[in-house]
Amino acid sequence: MSTPRRYELSDFEWSIIQPLSPNKPRGVPRADDRRVLNGIYWRLKTGSPWADIPERYGSPTTYANRFRRWAKIGVWGRVFAAVSAAYDGDAAYDGDLEMIDSSSVRVHQHGGNVKKGVRTPRLPPLGTTLEPSAWGAREAA
C-alpha cells in the first residue's frame, strides 16, 4: 500500500471511486483515471488555474475536459455519496475527509458576469427615495 502525496487519493478512496468512473471501451484509450482525479483534486484544493497542474498529472486540457464532462453527467455526485458512505461509521477513520466548496475554489474575475445582452435595472441603495426633490433636483418649469 503506497502512501499518497498530499493532494492524492488513498488506495482505499480509489477502491471506492474506481467502479463509479465511466468506462468507454471504444475509441482512443483514456488517460489513467486515478492520475486524472489526482490532478483534478490538486487543482481544486489549491485553487490554481487548470494550466498550473503539475506535469506529473499530465495535460491540463485532459483534466479540465474530464471535470466538466463528469459534472455534466452527474459522476461527481455519485463519487461524493460513495466516499461519504464508505467513511460513515468507520472507527479507523481519523476525520481527514476533504471537502470542496465555494470558500476553497475561486472563480475567475469574469466568472460572475451576467450573460451579454441581459440588462438588470440598477436600484438605488436601500432607504433612498426615488423622488427627484430628495436628490436636490429643481422642479421643472
Coordinates of N, CA and C in Angstrom, one line a residue:
M1 N 0.9 -1.2 0.0 CA 0.0 0.0 0.0 C 0.9 1.2 0.0
S2 N 0.7 2.0 -1.0 CA 1.6 3.2 -1.1 C 1.0 4.4 -0.3
T3 N 1.9 5.3 0.1 CA 1.4 6.5 0.8 C 1.2 7.6 -0.2
P4 N -0.1 8.1 -0.3 CA -0.3 9.1 -1.3 C 0.3 10.4 -1.0
R5 N 0.6 11.2 -2.0 CA 1.0 12.6 -1.8 C -0.1 13.4 -1.1
R6 N 0.2 14.6 -0.8 CA -0.7 15.4 0.0 C -2.1 15.6 -0.7
Y7 N -2.1 15.8 -2.0 CA -3.3 16.0 -2.7 C -3.8 14.8 -3.6
E8 N -3.4 13.6 -3.2 CA -3.8 12.5 -4.0 C -4.7 11.5 -3.2
L9 N -5.4 10.7 -4.0 CA -6.4 9.8 -3.4 C -5.6 8.6 -2.7
S10 N -6.1 8.2 -1.6 CA -5.5 7.0 -1.0 C -6.0 5.7 -1.7
D11 N -5.4 4.6 -1.5 CA -5.8 3.3 -2.1 C -7.2 3.0 -1.7
F12 N -7.6 3.3 -0.5 CA -9.0 3.0 0.0 C -10.0 3.8 -0.8
E13 N -9.7 5.1 -0.9 CA -10.6 6.0 -1.7 C -10.7 5.6 -3.2
W14 N -9.6 5.3 -3.7 CA -9.6 4.9 -5.1 C -10.4 3.6 -5.3
S15 N -10.3 2.6 -4.4 CA -11.1 1.4 -4.5 C -12.6 1.7 -4.5
I16 N -13.0 2.8 -3.9 CA -14.4 3.2 -3.8 C -14.8 3.9 -5.1
I17 N -13.9 4.7 -5.6 CA -14.2 5.6 -6.8 C -14.1 4.8 -8.1
Q18 N -13.1 3.9 -8.2 CA -12.8 3.3 -9.5 C -14.1 2.6 -10.1
P19 N -14.9 1.9 -9.4 CA -16.1 1.3 -10.1 C -17.1 2.4 -10.6
L20 N -17.1 3.6 -10.1 CA -18.0 4.7 -10.4 C -17.6 5.4 -11.7
S21 N -16.3 5.3 -12.1 CA -15.8 6.1 -13.2 C -16.4 5.5 -14.5
P22 N -16.9 6.4 -15.4 CA -17.5 6.0 -16.6 C -16.4 5.2 -17.4
N23 N -16.9 4.1 -18.1 CA -16.0 3.3 -18.9 C -16.4 3.4 -20.3
K24 N -15.5 3.9 -21.2 CA -15.8 4.0 -22.6 C -14.8 3.0 -23.3
P25 N -15.2 1.8 -23.6 CA -14.3 0.8 -24.2 C -13.8 1.1 -25.6
R26 N -14.6 1.9 -26.4 CA -14.2 2.1 -27.8 C -13.4 3.4 -27.9
G27 N -12.7 3.5 -29.1 CA -12.0 4.7 -29.4 C -10.6 4.8 -28.8
V28 N -10.2 6.0 -28.6 CA -8.8 6.3 -28.1 C -8.8 5.9 -26.7
P29 N -7.7 5.2 -26.2 CA -7.6 4.8 -24.8 C -7.5 6.1 -24.0
R30 N -8.2 6.1 -22.9 CA -8.3 7.3 -22.0 C -7.1 7.3 -21.1
A31 N -6.8 8.5 -20.6 CA -5.7 8.7 -19.6 C -6.1 8.0 -18.3
D32 N -5.2 7.6 -17.6 CA -5.4 6.9 -16.3 C -6.3 7.7 -15.4
D33 N -7.5 7.1 -15.1 CA -8.5 7.8 -14.3 C -7.9 8.3 -12.9
R34 N -7.2 7.4 -12.3 CA -6.6 7.8 -10.9 C -5.7 9.0 -11.0
R35 N -4.9 9.0 -12.0 CA -4.0 10.1 -12.2 C -4.7 11.4 -12.6
V36 N -5.8 11.3 -13.4 CA -6.6 12.4 -13.7 C -7.3 13.0 -12.5
L37 N -7.9 12.1 -11.7 CA -8.6 12.5 -10.5 C -7.6 13.2 -9.5
N38 N -6.4 12.7 -9.4 CA -5.4 13.3 -8.5 C -5.1 14.7 -9.0
G39 N -5.0 14.9 -10.4 CA -4.8 16.2 -10.9 C -5.9 17.2 -10.7
I40 N -7.2 16.7 -10.8 CA -8.4 17.5 -10.5 C -8.4 17.9 -9.1
Y41 N -8.1 16.9 -8.2 CA -8.1 17.1 -6.8 C -7.1 18.1 -6.4
W42 N -5.9 18.0 -7.0 CA -4.9 19.0 -6.7 C -5.3 20.4 -7.1
R43 N -5.9 20.5 -8.2 CA -6.4 21.8 -8.8 C -7.4 22.4 -7.9
L44 N -8.4 21.6 -7.4 CA -9.5 22.1 -6.6 C -9.0 22.5 -5.2
K45 N -8.1 21.7 -4.7 CA -7.6 22.0 -3.3 C -6.7 23.3 -3.3
T46 N -6.0 23.5 -4.4 CA -5.0 24.6 -4.4 C -5.7 25.9 -4.9
G47 N -6.7 25.8 -5.7 CA -7.4 26.9 -6.3 C -6.6 27.5 -7.5
S48 N -5.7 26.8 -8.0 CA -4.8 27.2 -9.1 C -5.6 27.0 -10.4
P49 N -5.2 27.7 -11.4 CA -5.8 27.5 -12.8 C -5.5 26.1 -13.3
W50 N -6.3 25.7 -14.3 CA -6.0 24.3 -14.8 C -4.6 24.2 -15.4
A51 N -4.1 25.3 -16.0 CA -2.8 25.3 -16.7 C -1.7 25.1 -15.6
D52 N -1.9 25.3 -14.4 CA -0.9 25.2 -13.4 C -0.8 23.8 -12.7
I53 N -1.6 22.8 -13.2 CA -1.5 21.5 -12.6 C -0.1 20.9 -12.9
P54 N 0.6 20.3 -11.9 CA 1.9 19.8 -12.1 C 2.0 18.8 -13.3
E55 N 3.2 18.8 -13.9 CA 3.3 17.9 -15.1 C 3.2 16.4 -14.8
R56 N 3.4 16.0 -13.5 CA 3.3 14.6 -13.2 C 1.9 14.1 -13.4
Y57 N 0.9 15.0 -13.5 CA -0.5 14.6 -13.7 C -0.9 14.6 -15.2
G58 N 0.0 15.1 -16.0 CA -0.3 15.1 -17.5 C -0.9 16.5 -18.0
S59 N -1.6 16.4 -19.1 CA -2.1 17.6 -19.8 C -3.3 18.2 -19.0
P60 N -3.2 19.6 -18.8 CA -4.3 20.2 -18.1 C -5.6 20.2 -18.9
T61 N -5.5 20.1 -20.2 CA -6.7 20.0 -21.0 C -7.5 18.8 -20.7
T62 N -6.8 17.7 -20.5 CA -7.5 16.4 -20.2 C -8.3 16.5 -18.9
Y63 N -7.7 17.2 -17.9 CA -8.4 17.3 -16.6 C -9.5 18.3 -16.6
A64 N -9.4 19.4 -17.3 CA -10.5 20.3 -17.4 C -11.7 19.7 -18.2
N65 N -11.4 19.0 -19.3 CA -12.4 18.4 -20.0 C -13.1 17.3 -19.2
R66 N -12.3 16.4 -18.6 CA -12.9 15.3 -17.8 C -13.7 15.9 -16.7
F67 N -13.3 16.9 -16.0 CA -14.0 17.5 -14.9 C -15.4 18.0 -15.4
R68 N -15.4 18.8 -16.5 CA -16.7 19.3 -17.0 C -17.6 18.2 -17.5
R69 N -17.0 17.2 -18.2 CA -17.8 16.1 -18.7 C -18.5 15.3 -17.6
W70 N -17.7 15.0 -16.5 CA -18.2 14.2 -15.4 C -19.3 15.0 -14.6
A71 N -19.1 16.4 -14.6 CA -20.1 17.2 -13.9 C -21.4 17.2 -14.6
K72 N -21.3 17.2 -15.9 CA -22.5 17.3 -16.8 C -23.3 16.0 -16.7
I73 N -22.6 14.8 -16.6 CA -23.4 13.6 -16.5 C -23.6 13.1 -15.1
G74 N -23.2 13.9 -14.0 CA -23.5 13.5 -12.7 C -22.6 12.6 -12.0
V75 N -21.4 12.4 -12.5 CA -20.5 11.4 -11.8 C -20.0 11.9 -10.5
W76 N -19.8 13.2 -10.3 CA -19.3 13.8 -9.1 C -20.2 13.5 -7.9
G77 N -21.5 13.7 -8.1 CA -22.5 13.4 -7.1 C -22.4 12.0 -6.6
R78 N -22.3 11.0 -7.5 CA -22.2 9.6 -7.1 C -20.9 9.4 -6.4
V79 N -19.8 10.0 -6.8 CA -18.5 9.8 -6.2 C -18.5 10.3 -4.7
F80 N -19.0 11.5 -4.6 CA -19.1 12.1 -3.2 C -20.0 11.3 -2.3
A81 N -21.1 10.8 -2.8 CA -22.0 10.0 -2.0 C -21.3 8.7 -1.6
A82 N -20.6 8.0 -2.5 CA -20.0 6.8 -2.3 C -18.9 6.9 -1.2
V83 N -18.0 7.9 -1.4 CA -16.9 8.1 -0.5 C -17.5 8.5 0.9
S84 N -18.5 9.3 1.0 CA -19.1 9.7 2.3 C -19.7 8.4 3.0
A85 N -20.4 7.6 2.2 CA -21.0 6.4 2.8 C -19.9 5.4 3.2
A86 N -18.8 5.3 2.5 CA -17.7 4.4 2.9 C -17.1 4.9 4.3
Y87 N -17.0 6.2 4.5 CA -16.4 6.7 5.7 C -17.4 6.7 6.9
D88 N -18.7 6.6 6.7 CA -19.7 6.7 7.8 C -19.5 5.4 8.6
G89 N -19.4 5.7 9.9 CA -19.3 4.6 10.9 C -18.0 3.8 10.9
D90 N -17.0 4.3 10.2 CA -15.7 3.7 10.1 C -14.9 4.1 11.3
A91 N -14.6 3.2 12.3 CA -13.9 3.5 13.5 C -12.4 3.9 13.2
A92 N -11.9 3.3 12.2 CA -10.5 3.6 11.8 C -10.3 5.0 11.2
Y93 N -11.4 5.6 10.7 CA -11.3 6.9 10.0 C -10.9 7.9 11.0
D94 N -9.9 8.7 10.6 CA -9.4 9.7 11.5 C -9.9 11.1 11.3
G95 N -11.0 11.3 10.5 CA -11.6 12.6 10.3 C -10.9 13.5 9.3
D96 N -10.1 12.9 8.4 CA -9.4 13.7 7.4 C -10.1 13.7 6.0
L97 N -11.5 13.8 6.1 CA -12.3 13.9 4.8 C -12.1 15.3 4.2
E98 N -11.9 15.3 2.9 CA -11.7 16.6 2.2 C -13.0 17.1 1.7
M99 N -13.3 18.4 1.9 CA -14.5 19.0 1.4 C -14.1 20.1 0.4
I100 N -14.8 20.3 -0.6 CA -14.6 21.3 -1.6 C -15.9 22.1 -1.7
D101 N -15.8 23.4 -1.4 CA -16.9 24.3 -1.6 C -16.4 25.7 -2.1
S102 N -17.3 26.6 -2.1 CA -17.0 27.9 -2.7 C -16.0 28.7 -1.9
S103 N -15.7 28.3 -0.7 CA -14.8 29.0 0.1 C -13.3 28.6 -0.2
S104 N -13.2 27.4 -0.9 CA -11.8 26.9 -1.3 C -11.6 27.0 -2.8
V105 N -12.6 27.3 -3.6 CA -12.4 27.3 -5.0 C -12.8 28.7 -5.5
R106 N -11.8 29.4 -6.1 CA -12.0 30.7 -6.6 C -12.6 30.7 -8.0
V107 N -13.4 31.7 -8.2 CA -14.0 31.9 -9.5 C -13.1 33.0 -10.2
H108 N -13.0 32.8 -11.5 CA -12.2 33.8 -12.3 C -13.0 35.2 -12.2
Q109 N -12.2 36.3 -12.3 CA -12.8 37.6 -12.1 C -14.0 37.9 -13.0
H110 N -14.0 37.2 -14.2 CA -15.1 37.5 -15.1 C -16.2 36.4 -15.0
G111 N -16.0 35.5 -14.1 CA -17.0 34.4 -14.0 C -18.3 34.8 -13.4
G112 N -18.4 35.9 -12.7 CA -19.7 36.3 -12.1 C -20.5 37.3 -13.0
N113 N -20.0 37.5 -14.2 CA -20.8 38.5 -15.0 C -22.0 37.9 -15.6
V114 N -23.0 38.7 -15.9 CA -24.2 38.3 -16.5 C -24.0 38.1 -18.0
K115 N -24.9 37.2 -18.5 CA -24.8 37.0 -20.0 C -24.9 38.3 -20.7
K116 N -24.2 38.4 -21.8 CA -24.2 39.6 -22.7 C -25.6 39.8 -23.2
G117 N -26.0 41.1 -23.2 CA -27.3 41.5 -23.7 C -28.4 41.5 -22.6
V118 N -28.1 40.9 -21.5 CA -29.2 40.9 -20.4 C -28.9 42.0 -19.5
R119 N -29.9 42.9 -19.4 CA -29.8 44.1 -18.5 C -30.7 43.9 -17.3
T120 N -30.1 44.2 -16.2 CA -30.9 44.2 -15.0 C -30.9 45.7 -14.5
P121 N -32.1 46.2 -14.1 CA -32.1 47.6 -13.7 C -31.3 47.8 -12.4
R122 N -30.5 48.9 -12.3 CA -29.8 49.2 -11.1 C -30.7 49.9 -10.2
L123 N -30.8 49.4 -9.0 CA -31.6 50.0 -8.0 C -30.8 50.9 -7.0
P124 N -31.4 52.0 -6.5 CA -30.6 52.8 -5.5 C -30.5 52.1 -4.2
P125 N -29.5 52.5 -3.4 CA -29.4 51.8 -2.1 C -30.6 51.9 -1.3
L126 N -30.8 50.9 -0.4 CA -32.0 50.9 0.5 C -32.1 52.2 1.3
G127 N -33.3 52.6 1.5 CA -33.5 53.8 2.2 C -33.5 55.1 1.4
T128 N -33.1 55.0 0.1 CA -33.1 56.1 -0.8 C -34.4 56.3 -1.5
T129 N -34.9 57.5 -1.5 CA -36.2 57.7 -2.1 C -36.0 58.0 -3.6
L130 N -37.0 57.7 -4.4 CA -36.8 57.9 -5.8 C -37.4 59.3 -6.3
E131 N -37.8 60.1 -5.4 CA -38.3 61.4 -5.7 C -37.1 62.4 -6.1
P132 N -37.2 63.1 -7.2 CA -36.1 64.0 -7.6 C -35.8 65.0 -6.6
S133 N -36.8 65.5 -5.8 CA -36.5 66.5 -4.9 C -35.6 66.1 -3.7
A134 N -35.6 64.8 -3.5 CA -34.8 64.2 -2.4 C -33.3 64.3 -2.8
W135 N -33.0 64.4 -4.1 CA -31.6 64.4 -4.6 C -31.1 65.8 -4.8
G136 N -32.0 66.8 -4.5 CA -31.6 68.2 -4.7 C -31.9 68.7 -6.1
A137 N -32.7 68.0 -6.8 CA -33.0 68.4 -8.2 C -34.1 69.5 -8.1
R138 N -34.0 70.4 -9.0 CA -35.1 71.5 -9.1 C -36.3 71.1 -9.8
E139 N -37.4 71.7 -9.5 CA -38.6 71.4 -10.2 C -38.5 71.9 -11.7
A140 N -39.1 71.1 -12.5 CA -39.2 71.5 -13.9 C -40.1 72.7 -14.1
A141 N -39.7 73.6 -14.9 CA -40.5 74.8 -15.1 C -41.6 74.6 -16.1

